[in-house]
Coordinates of C-alpha atoms in Angstrom, one line a residue:
X16 CA 165.3 81.6 134.1
X17 CA 167.1 78.3 133.5
X18 CA 167.4 77.2 129.9
X19 CA 165.8 73.9 128.9
X20 CA 168.1 71.3 127.4
X21 CA 167.5 68.2 125.4
X22 CA 168.4 66.2 128.6
X23 CA 165.5 68.0 130.4
X24 CA 163.2 67.0 127.6
X25 CA 164.4 63.4 127.9
X26 CA 163.7 63.4 131.6
X27 CA 160.2 64.8 131.0
X28 CA 159.6 62.0 128.5
X29 CA 160.6 59.4 131.1
X30 CA 158.6 61.0 133.9
X31 CA 155.4 61.0 131.8
X32 CA 155.4 57.2 131.8
X33 CA 154.3 57.1 135.5
X34 CA 151.7 59.9 135.3
X35 CA 147.9 59.7 134.8
X36 CA 146.8 60.4 131.2
X37 CA 145.9 64.1 131.4
X38 CA 149.0 65.0 133.4
X39 CA 151.2 62.9 131.2
X40 CA 149.9 64.6 128.0
X41 CA 150.4 68.0 129.6
X42 CA 154.0 67.2 130.5
X43 CA 154.7 65.8 127.0
X44 CA 153.1 68.9 125.3
X45 CA 155.2 71.2 127.4
X46 CA 158.3 69.2 126.5
X47 CA 157.3 69.4 122.8
X48 CA 157.0 73.2 123.2
X49 CA 160.5 73.3 124.8
X50 CA 161.9 71.2 121.9
X51 CA 160.4 73.6 119.4
X52 CA 161.9 76.6 121.2
X53 CA 165.3 74.7 121.1
X54 CA 165.0 74.5 117.3
X55 CA 166.1 78.1 117.1
X56 CA 169.3 77.4 119.2
X57 CA 172.3 76.9 116.9
X58 CA 174.1 75.0 119.8
X59 CA 171.4 72.2 119.8
X60 CA 171.9 69.0 117.9
X61 CA 169.1 69.3 115.4
X62 CA 169.0 65.6 114.6
X63 CA 168.7 64.6 118.3
X64 CA 166.1 67.3 118.8
X65 CA 163.9 66.0 115.9
X66 CA 164.3 62.4 117.2
X67 CA 163.1 63.5 120.6
X68 CA 160.2 65.3 119.0
X69 CA 159.2 62.1 117.2
X70 CA 159.5 60.2 120.5
X71 CA 157.3 62.7 122.3
X72 CA 154.6 62.6 119.6
X73 CA 154.7 58.8 119.8
X74 CA 154.4 58.9 123.6
X75 CA 151.4 61.2 123.5
X76 CA 149.7 58.8 121.1
X77 CA 150.6 55.9 123.5
X78 CA 149.2 57.6 126.5
X79 CA 146.0 58.5 124.8
X80 CA 145.6 54.9 123.5
X81 CA 146.4 53.6 127.0
X82 CA 143.6 55.7 128.4
X83 CA 141.1 54.5 125.7
X84 CA 142.1 50.9 126.2
X85 CA 141.8 51.1 130.0
X86 CA 138.4 52.6 129.9
X87 CA 137.2 50.0 127.3
X88 CA 138.7 47.1 129.2
X89 CA 136.8 48.0 132.4
X90 CA 133.5 47.7 130.5
X91 CA 134.5 44.4 128.9
X92 CA 135.4 42.9 132.2
X93 CA 132.0 43.9 133.7
X94 CA 129.5 43.0 131.0
X95 CA 126.5 43.6 133.2
X96 CA 127.2 47.3 133.4
X97 CA 125.3 49.7 131.2
X98 CA 128.4 50.8 129.3
X99 CA 129.5 47.4 128.3
X100 CA 130.2 46.9 124.6

């Protein structure tokens, strides 16, 4: 089994930008779990690992907000629909 690195987590963070909401959140959660596992590795730069963890949490919030915004925007653009605000 190949060991996950901080660079791998950074790539996951970048890749999640182009994914649909559910898949992006799954990739980001997996990356967060990888980061937590790396917390026990003495060879890992702890400051960089924590910064990546914060970025991952922020990205998860952004993805969730993007999905909520997109679904609300559709209703606002079509006010004749039943689910319009």
